[in-house]
Amino acid sequence: MLDEYDFSGGVRGKYATRYKEGTNIVRLDDDVAAMFPNSEKVNEALRTLGQLIQHHTDIGLTEQPPIT
């Protein structure tokens, strides 16, 4: 890193609107990130989980059974 940077040619607020609209970046905890080699595998796992949740909702398994 340099000791100083020249921002005299910069444009203030150039990306402010885009930033304000939000982002889709999600920070995974280290232990969770260690389970997946890349973002493709994270997406695959989340899609599978989403399908399982939807399937259980569709067949009426949304309530937890009582713990005995």
PDB file of N, CA and C in Angstrom:
ATOM      1  N   MET A   1       0.838  -1.173   0.000  1.00  0.00           N
ATOM      2  CA  MET A   1       0.000   0.000   0.000  1.00  0.00           C
ATOM      3  C   MET A   1       0.884   1.238   0.000  1.00  0.00           C
ATOM      4  N   LEU A   2       0.403   2.235  -0.654  1.00  0.00           N
ATOM      5  CA  LEU A   2       1.125   3.495  -0.679  1.00  0.00           C
ATOM      6  C   LEU A   2       0.810   4.300   0.573  1.00  0.00           C
ATOM      7  N   ASP A   3       1.696   5.212   0.905  1.00  0.00           N
ATOM      8  CA  ASP A   3       1.454   6.101   2.043  1.00  0.00           C
ATOM      9  C   ASP A   3       0.324   7.077   1.743  1.00  0.00           C
ATOM     10  N   GLU A   4       0.211   7.496   0.476  1.00  0.00           N
ATOM     11  CA  GLU A   4      -0.826   8.450   0.080  1.00  0.00           C
ATOM     12  C   GLU A   4      -1.404   8.047  -1.270  1.00  0.00           C
ATOM     13  N   TYR A   5      -2.639   8.421  -1.503  1.00  0.00           N
ATOM     14  CA  TYR A   5      -3.305   8.189  -2.782  1.00  0.00           C
ATOM     15  C   TYR A   5      -3.895   9.506  -3.275  1.00  0.00           C
ATOM     16  N   ASP A   6      -3.869   9.704  -4.595  1.00  0.00           N
ATOM     17  CA  ASP A   6      -4.384  10.932  -5.194  1.00  0.00           C
ATOM     18  C   ASP A   6      -5.806  10.686  -5.704  1.00  0.00           C
ATOM     19  N   PHE A   7      -6.774  11.254  -5.017  1.00  0.00           N
ATOM     20  CA  PHE A   7      -8.170  11.119  -5.407  1.00  0.00           C
ATOM     21  C   PHE A   7      -8.701  12.375  -6.104  1.00  0.00           C
ATOM     22  N   SER A   8      -7.805  13.241  -6.554  1.00  0.00           N
ATOM     23  CA  SER A   8      -8.239  14.509  -7.153  1.00  0.00           C
ATOM     24  C   SER A   8      -9.061  14.303  -8.429  1.00  0.00           C
ATOM     25  N   GLY A   9      -8.882  13.197  -9.118  1.00  0.00           N
ATOM     26  CA  GLY A   9      -9.643  12.933 -10.341  1.00  0.00           C
ATOM     27  C   GLY A   9     -10.902  12.126 -10.087  1.00  0.00           C
ATOM     28  N   GLY A  10     -11.172  11.835  -8.830  1.00  0.00           N
ATOM     29  CA  GLY A  10     -12.339  11.023  -8.483  1.00  0.00           C
ATOM     30  C   GLY A  10     -13.647  11.786  -8.591  1.00  0.00           C
ATOM     31  N   VAL A  11     -14.725  11.053  -8.679  1.00  0.00           N
ATOM     32  CA  VAL A  11     -16.063  11.634  -8.747  1.00  0.00           C
ATOM     33  C   VAL A  11     -16.806  11.234  -7.480  1.00  0.00           C
ATOM     34  N   ARG A  12     -17.211  12.213  -6.712  1.00  0.00           N
ATOM     35  CA  ARG A  12     -17.898  11.953  -5.450  1.00  0.00           C
ATOM     36  C   ARG A  12     -19.293  11.374  -5.704  1.00  0.00           C
ATOM     37  N   GLY A  13     -19.586  10.276  -5.044  1.00  0.00           N
ATOM     38  CA  GLY A  13     -20.910   9.669  -5.130  1.00  0.00           C
ATOM     39  C   GLY A  13     -21.203   8.941  -6.431  1.00  0.00           C
ATOM     40  N   LYS A  14     -20.186   8.594  -7.194  1.00  0.00           N
ATOM     41  CA  LYS A  14     -20.374   7.968  -8.501  1.00  0.00           C
ATOM     42  C   LYS A  14     -21.204   6.686  -8.414  1.00  0.00           C
ATOM     43  N   TYR A  15     -20.987   5.899  -7.379  1.00  0.00           N
ATOM     44  CA  TYR A  15     -21.691   4.628  -7.233  1.00  0.00           C
ATOM     45  C   TYR A  15     -22.687   4.644  -6.076  1.00  0.00           C
ATOM     46  N   ALA A  16     -23.015   5.809  -5.556  1.00  0.00           N
ATOM     47  CA  ALA A  16     -23.890   5.920  -4.381  1.00  0.00           C
ATOM     48  C   ALA A  16     -25.273   5.335  -4.641  1.00  0.00           C
ATOM     49  N   THR A  17     -25.849   5.615  -5.795  1.00  0.00           N
ATOM     50  CA  THR A  17     -27.190   5.104  -6.103  1.00  0.00           C
ATOM     51  C   THR A  17     -27.180   3.587  -6.188  1.00  0.00           C
ATOM     52  N   ARG A  18     -26.187   3.039  -6.874  1.00  0.00           N
ATOM     53  CA  ARG A  18     -26.075   1.589  -7.000  1.00  0.00           C
ATOM     54  C   ARG A  18     -25.889   0.951  -5.626  1.00  0.00           C
ATOM     55  N   TYR A  19     -25.067   1.546  -4.788  1.00  0.00           N
ATOM     56  CA  TYR A  19     -24.834   1.026  -3.446  1.00  0.00           C
ATOM     57  C   TYR A  19     -26.114   1.091  -2.616  1.00  0.00           C
ATOM     58  N   LYS A  20     -26.837   2.178  -2.756  1.00  0.00           N
ATOM     59  CA  LYS A  20     -28.068   2.380  -1.989  1.00  0.00           C
ATOM     60  C   LYS A  20     -29.130   1.341  -2.353  1.00  0.00           C
ATOM     61  N   GLU A  21     -29.128   0.881  -3.603  1.00  0.00           N
ATOM     62  CA  GLU A  21     -30.092  -0.121  -4.058  1.00  0.00           C
ATOM     63  C   GLU A  21     -29.857  -1.479  -3.410  1.00  0.00           C
ATOM     64  N   GLY A  22     -28.696  -1.672  -2.853  1.00  0.00           N
ATOM     65  CA  GLY A  22     -28.426  -2.919  -2.146  1.00  0.00           C
ATOM     66  C   GLY A  22     -27.507  -3.841  -2.910  1.00  0.00           C
ATOM     67  N   THR A  23     -27.234  -4.944  -2.291  1.00  0.00           N
ATOM     68  CA  THR A  23     -26.334  -5.927  -2.851  1.00  0.00           C
ATOM     69  C   THR A  23     -26.829  -7.309  -2.490  1.00  0.00           C
ATOM     70  N   ASN A  24     -26.324  -8.300  -3.173  1.00  0.00           N
ATOM     71  CA  ASN A  24     -26.719  -9.665  -2.867  1.00  0.00           C
ATOM     72  C   ASN A  24     -25.587 -10.451  -2.206  1.00  0.00           C
ATOM     73  N   ILE A  25     -24.591  -9.752  -1.726  1.00  0.00           N
ATOM     74  CA  ILE A  25     -23.465 -10.407  -1.078  1.00  0.00           C
ATOM     75  C   ILE A  25     -23.856 -10.809   0.335  1.00  0.00           C
ATOM     76  N   VAL A  26     -23.557 -12.053   0.671  1.00  0.00           N
ATOM     77  CA  VAL A  26     -23.839 -12.576   2.002  1.00  0.00           C
ATOM     78  C   VAL A  26     -22.532 -13.096   2.577  1.00  0.00           C
ATOM     79  N   ARG A  27     -22.215 -12.702   3.780  1.00  0.00           N
ATOM     80  CA  ARG A  27     -20.983 -13.149   4.443  1.00  0.00           C
ATOM     81  C   ARG A  27     -21.285 -14.415   5.220  1.00  0.00           C
ATOM     82  N   LEU A  28     -20.585 -15.499   4.878  1.00  0.00           N
ATOM     83  CA  LEU A  28     -20.740 -16.762   5.593  1.00  0.00           C
ATOM     84  C   LEU A  28     -19.757 -16.812   6.753  1.00  0.00           C
ATOM     85  N   ASP A  29     -20.185 -17.376   7.864  1.00  0.00           N
ATOM     86  CA  ASP A  29     -19.259 -17.612   8.965  1.00  0.00           C
ATOM     87  C   ASP A  29     -18.200 -18.599   8.490  1.00  0.00           C
ATOM     88  N   ASP A  30     -17.017 -18.524   9.083  1.00  0.00           N
ATOM     89  CA  ASP A  30     -15.891 -19.348   8.643  1.00  0.00           C
ATOM     90  C   ASP A  30     -16.209 -20.839   8.656  1.00  0.00           C
ATOM     91  N   ASP A  31     -16.912 -21.309   9.699  1.00  0.00           N
ATOM     92  CA  ASP A  31     -17.208 -22.740   9.781  1.00  0.00           C
ATOM     93  C   ASP A  31     -18.165 -23.183   8.673  1.00  0.00           C
ATOM     94  N   VAL A  32     -19.070 -22.312   8.272  1.00  0.00           N
ATOM     95  CA  VAL A  32     -19.991 -22.634   7.179  1.00  0.00           C
ATOM     96  C   VAL A  32     -19.248 -22.580   5.848  1.00  0.00           C
ATOM     97  N   ALA A  33     -18.450 -21.558   5.636  1.00  0.00           N
ATOM     98  CA  ALA A  33     -17.696 -21.414   4.385  1.00  0.00           C
ATOM     99  C   ALA A  33     -16.756 -22.593   4.160  1.00  0.00           C
ATOM    100  N   ALA A  34     -16.238 -23.169   5.237  1.00  0.00           N
ATOM    101  CA  ALA A  34     -15.319 -24.301   5.120  1.00  0.00           C
ATOM    102  C   ALA A  34     -16.005 -25.544   4.545  1.00  0.00           C
ATOM    103  N   MET A  35     -17.319 -25.597   4.595  1.00  0.00           N
ATOM    104  CA  MET A  35     -18.059 -26.752   4.081  1.00  0.00           C
ATOM    105  C   MET A  35     -18.216 -26.726   2.563  1.00  0.00           C
ATOM    106  N   PHE A  36     -17.966 -25.570   1.938  1.00  0.00           N
ATOM    107  CA  PHE A  36     -18.234 -25.414   0.515  1.00  0.00           C
ATOM    108  C   PHE A  36     -16.986 -24.930  -0.215  1.00  0.00           C
ATOM    109  N   PRO A  37     -16.631 -25.592  -1.327  1.00  0.00           N
ATOM    110  CA  PRO A  37     -15.432 -25.187  -2.058  1.00  0.00           C
ATOM    111  C   PRO A  37     -15.613 -23.911  -2.881  1.00  0.00           C
ATOM    112  N   ASN A  38     -16.864 -23.568  -3.222  1.00  0.00           N
ATOM    113  CA  ASN A  38     -17.094 -22.383  -4.057  1.00  0.00           C
ATOM    114  C   ASN A  38     -18.556 -21.944  -3.962  1.00  0.00           C
ATOM    115  N   SER A  39     -18.868 -20.800  -4.557  1.00  0.00           N
ATOM    116  CA  SER A  39     -20.224 -20.252  -4.470  1.00  0.00           C
ATOM    117  C   SER A  39     -21.238 -21.123  -5.207  1.00  0.00           C
ATOM    118  N   GLU A  40     -20.803 -21.831  -6.238  1.00  0.00           N
ATOM    119  CA  GLU A  40     -21.715 -22.728  -6.960  1.00  0.00           C
ATOM    120  C   GLU A  40     -22.265 -23.802  -6.023  1.00  0.00           C
ATOM    121  N   LYS A  41     -21.407 -24.345  -5.175  1.00  0.00           N
ATOM    122  CA  LYS A  41     -21.837 -25.385  -4.235  1.00  0.00           C
ATOM    123  C   LYS A  41     -22.732 -24.813  -3.140  1.00  0.00           C
ATOM    124  N   VAL A  42     -22.480 -23.584  -2.725  1.00  0.00           N
ATOM    125  CA  VAL A  42     -23.357 -22.925  -1.745  1.00  0.00           C
ATOM    126  C   VAL A  42     -24.746 -22.775  -2.349  1.00  0.00           C
ATOM    127  N   ASN A  43     -24.820 -22.281  -3.578  1.00  0.00           N
ATOM    128  CA  ASN A  43     -26.108 -22.108  -4.248  1.00  0.00           C
ATOM    129  C   ASN A  43     -26.825 -23.440  -4.430  1.00  0.00           C
ATOM    130  N   GLU A  44     -26.091 -24.473  -4.794  1.00  0.00           N
ATOM    131  CA  GLU A  44     -26.681 -25.803  -4.969  1.00  0.00           C
ATOM    132  C   GLU A  44     -27.296 -26.294  -3.655  1.00  0.00           C
ATOM    133  N   ALA A  45     -26.565 -26.129  -2.555  1.00  0.00           N
ATOM    134  CA  ALA A  45     -27.060 -26.563  -1.248  1.00  0.00           C
ATOM    135  C   ALA A  45     -28.291 -25.766  -0.831  1.00  0.00           C
ATOM    136  N   LEU A  46     -28.280 -24.460  -1.065  1.00  0.00           N
ATOM    137  CA  LEU A  46     -29.427 -23.627  -0.698  1.00  0.00           C
ATOM    138  C   LEU A  46     -30.653 -23.950  -1.549  1.00  0.00           C
ATOM    139  N   ARG A  47     -30.437 -24.253  -2.823  1.00  0.00           N
ATOM    140  CA  ARG A  47     -31.568 -24.649  -3.670  1.00  0.00           C
ATOM    141  C   ARG A  47     -32.180 -25.956  -3.174  1.00  0.00           C
ATOM    142  N   THR A  48     -31.328 -26.905  -2.817  1.00  0.00           N
ATOM    143  CA  THR A  48     -31.810 -28.183  -2.291  1.00  0.00           C
ATOM    144  C   THR A  48     -32.585 -27.973  -1.001  1.00  0.00           C
ATOM    145  N   LEU A  49     -32.048 -27.170  -0.104  1.00  0.00           N
ATOM    146  CA  LEU A  49     -32.741 -26.870   1.146  1.00  0.00           C
ATOM    147  C   LEU A  49     -34.083 -26.194   0.868  1.00  0.00           C
ATOM    148  N   GLY A  50     -34.100 -25.250  -0.045  1.00  0.00           N
ATOM    149  CA  GLY A  50     -35.341 -24.572  -0.407  1.00  0.00           C
ATOM    150  C   GLY A  50     -36.379 -25.532  -0.966  1.00  0.00           C
ATOM    151  N   GLN A  51     -35.941 -26.482  -1.789  1.00  0.00           N
ATOM    152  CA  GLN A  51     -36.858 -27.480  -2.343  1.00  0.00           C
ATOM    153  C   GLN A  51     -37.419 -28.375  -1.243  1.00  0.00           C
ATOM    154  N   LEU A  52     -36.579 -28.763  -0.287  1.00  0.00           N
ATOM    155  CA  LEU A  52     -37.049 -29.582   0.840  1.00  0.00           C
ATOM    156  C   LEU A  52     -38.084 -28.832   1.668  1.00  0.00           C
ATOM    157  N   ILE A  53     -37.809 -27.575   1.952  1.00  0.00           N
ATOM    158  CA  ILE A  53     -38.755 -26.761   2.723  1.00  0.00           C
ATOM    159  C   ILE A  53     -40.070 -26.634   1.966  1.00  0.00           C
ATOM    160  N   GLN A  54     -39.992 -26.356   0.668  1.00  0.00           N
ATOM    161  CA  GLN A  54     -41.205 -26.216  -0.138  1.00  0.00           C
ATOM    162  C   GLN A  54     -41.983 -27.524  -0.172  1.00  0.00           C
ATOM    163  N   HIS A  55     -41.293 -28.649  -0.325  1.00  0.00           N
ATOM    164  CA  HIS A  55     -41.950 -29.957  -0.367  1.00  0.00           C
ATOM    165  C   HIS A  55     -42.678 -30.231   0.946  1.00  0.00           C
ATOM    166  N   HIS A  56     -42.015 -29.964   2.069  1.00  0.00           N
ATOM    167  CA  HIS A  56     -42.651 -30.192   3.369  1.00  0.00           C
ATOM    168  C   HIS A  56     -43.851 -29.271   3.566  1.00  0.00           C
ATOM    169  N   THR A  57     -43.767 -28.061   3.062  1.00  0.00           N
ATOM    170  CA  THR A  57     -44.895 -27.133   3.145  1.00  0.00           C
ATOM    171  C   THR A  57     -46.050 -27.631   2.280  1.00  0.00           C
ATOM    172  N   ASP A  58     -45.728 -28.096   1.080  1.00  0.00           N
ATOM    173  CA  ASP A  58     -46.758 -28.569   0.146  1.00  0.00           C
ATOM    174  C   ASP A  58     -47.521 -29.776   0.683  1.00  0.00           C
ATOM    175  N   ILE A  59     -46.838 -30.654   1.425  1.00  0.00           N
ATOM    176  CA  ILE A  59     -47.513 -31.861   1.920  1.00  0.00           C
ATOM    177  C   ILE A  59     -47.973 -31.712   3.364  1.00  0.00           C
ATOM    178  N   GLY A  60     -47.882 -30.503   3.900  1.00  0.00           N
ATOM    179  CA  GLY A  60     -48.437 -30.234   5.222  1.00  0.00           C
ATOM    180  C   GLY A  60     -47.557 -30.619   6.392  1.00  0.00           C
ATOM    181  N   LEU A  61     -46.270 -30.682   6.189  1.00  0.00           N
ATOM    182  CA  LEU A  61     -45.353 -31.037   7.279  1.00  0.00           C
ATOM    183  C   LEU A  61     -44.671 -29.808   7.851  1.00  0.00           C
ATOM    184  N   THR A  62     -45.416 -28.748   8.054  1.00  0.00           N
ATOM    185  CA  THR A  62     -44.809 -27.510   8.536  1.00  0.00           C
ATOM    186  C   THR A  62     -44.699 -27.456  10.048  1.00  0.00           C
ATOM    187  N   GLU A  63     -45.474 -28.270  10.758  1.00  0.00           N
ATOM    188  CA  GLU A  63     -45.412 -28.257  12.218  1.00  0.00           C
ATOM    189  C   GLU A  63     -44.419 -29.297  12.708  1.00  0.00           C
ATOM    190  N   GLN A  64     -43.721 -28.954  13.769  1.00  0.00           N
ATOM    191  CA  GLN A  64     -42.769 -29.871  14.375  1.00  0.00           C
ATOM    192  C   GLN A  64     -43.518 -30.879  15.241  1.00  0.00           C
ATOM    193  N   PRO A  65     -43.128 -32.147  15.210  1.00  0.00           N
ATOM    194  CA  PRO A  65     -43.761 -33.116  16.109  1.00  0.00           C
ATOM    195  C   PRO A  65     -43.359 -32.819  17.548  1.00  0.00           C
ATOM    196  N   PRO A  66     -44.204 -33.183  18.510  1.00  0.00           N
ATOM    197  CA  PRO A  66     -43.851 -32.928  19.911  1.00  0.00           C
ATOM    198  C   PRO A  66     -42.641 -33.751  20.329  1.00  0.00           C
ATOM    199  N   ILE A  67     -41.814 -33.168  21.158  1.00  0.00           N
ATOM    200  CA  ILE A  67     -40.641 -33.868  21.684  1.00  0.00           C
ATOM    201  C   ILE A  67     -41.076 -34.647  22.915  1.00  0.00           C
ATOM    202  N   THR A  68     -40.790 -35.935  22.922  1.00  0.00           N
ATOM    203  CA  THR A  68     -41.182 -36.763  24.073  1.00  0.00           C
ATOM    204  C   THR A  68     -39.987 -37.230  24.849  1.00  0.00           C
TER     205      THR A  68
END
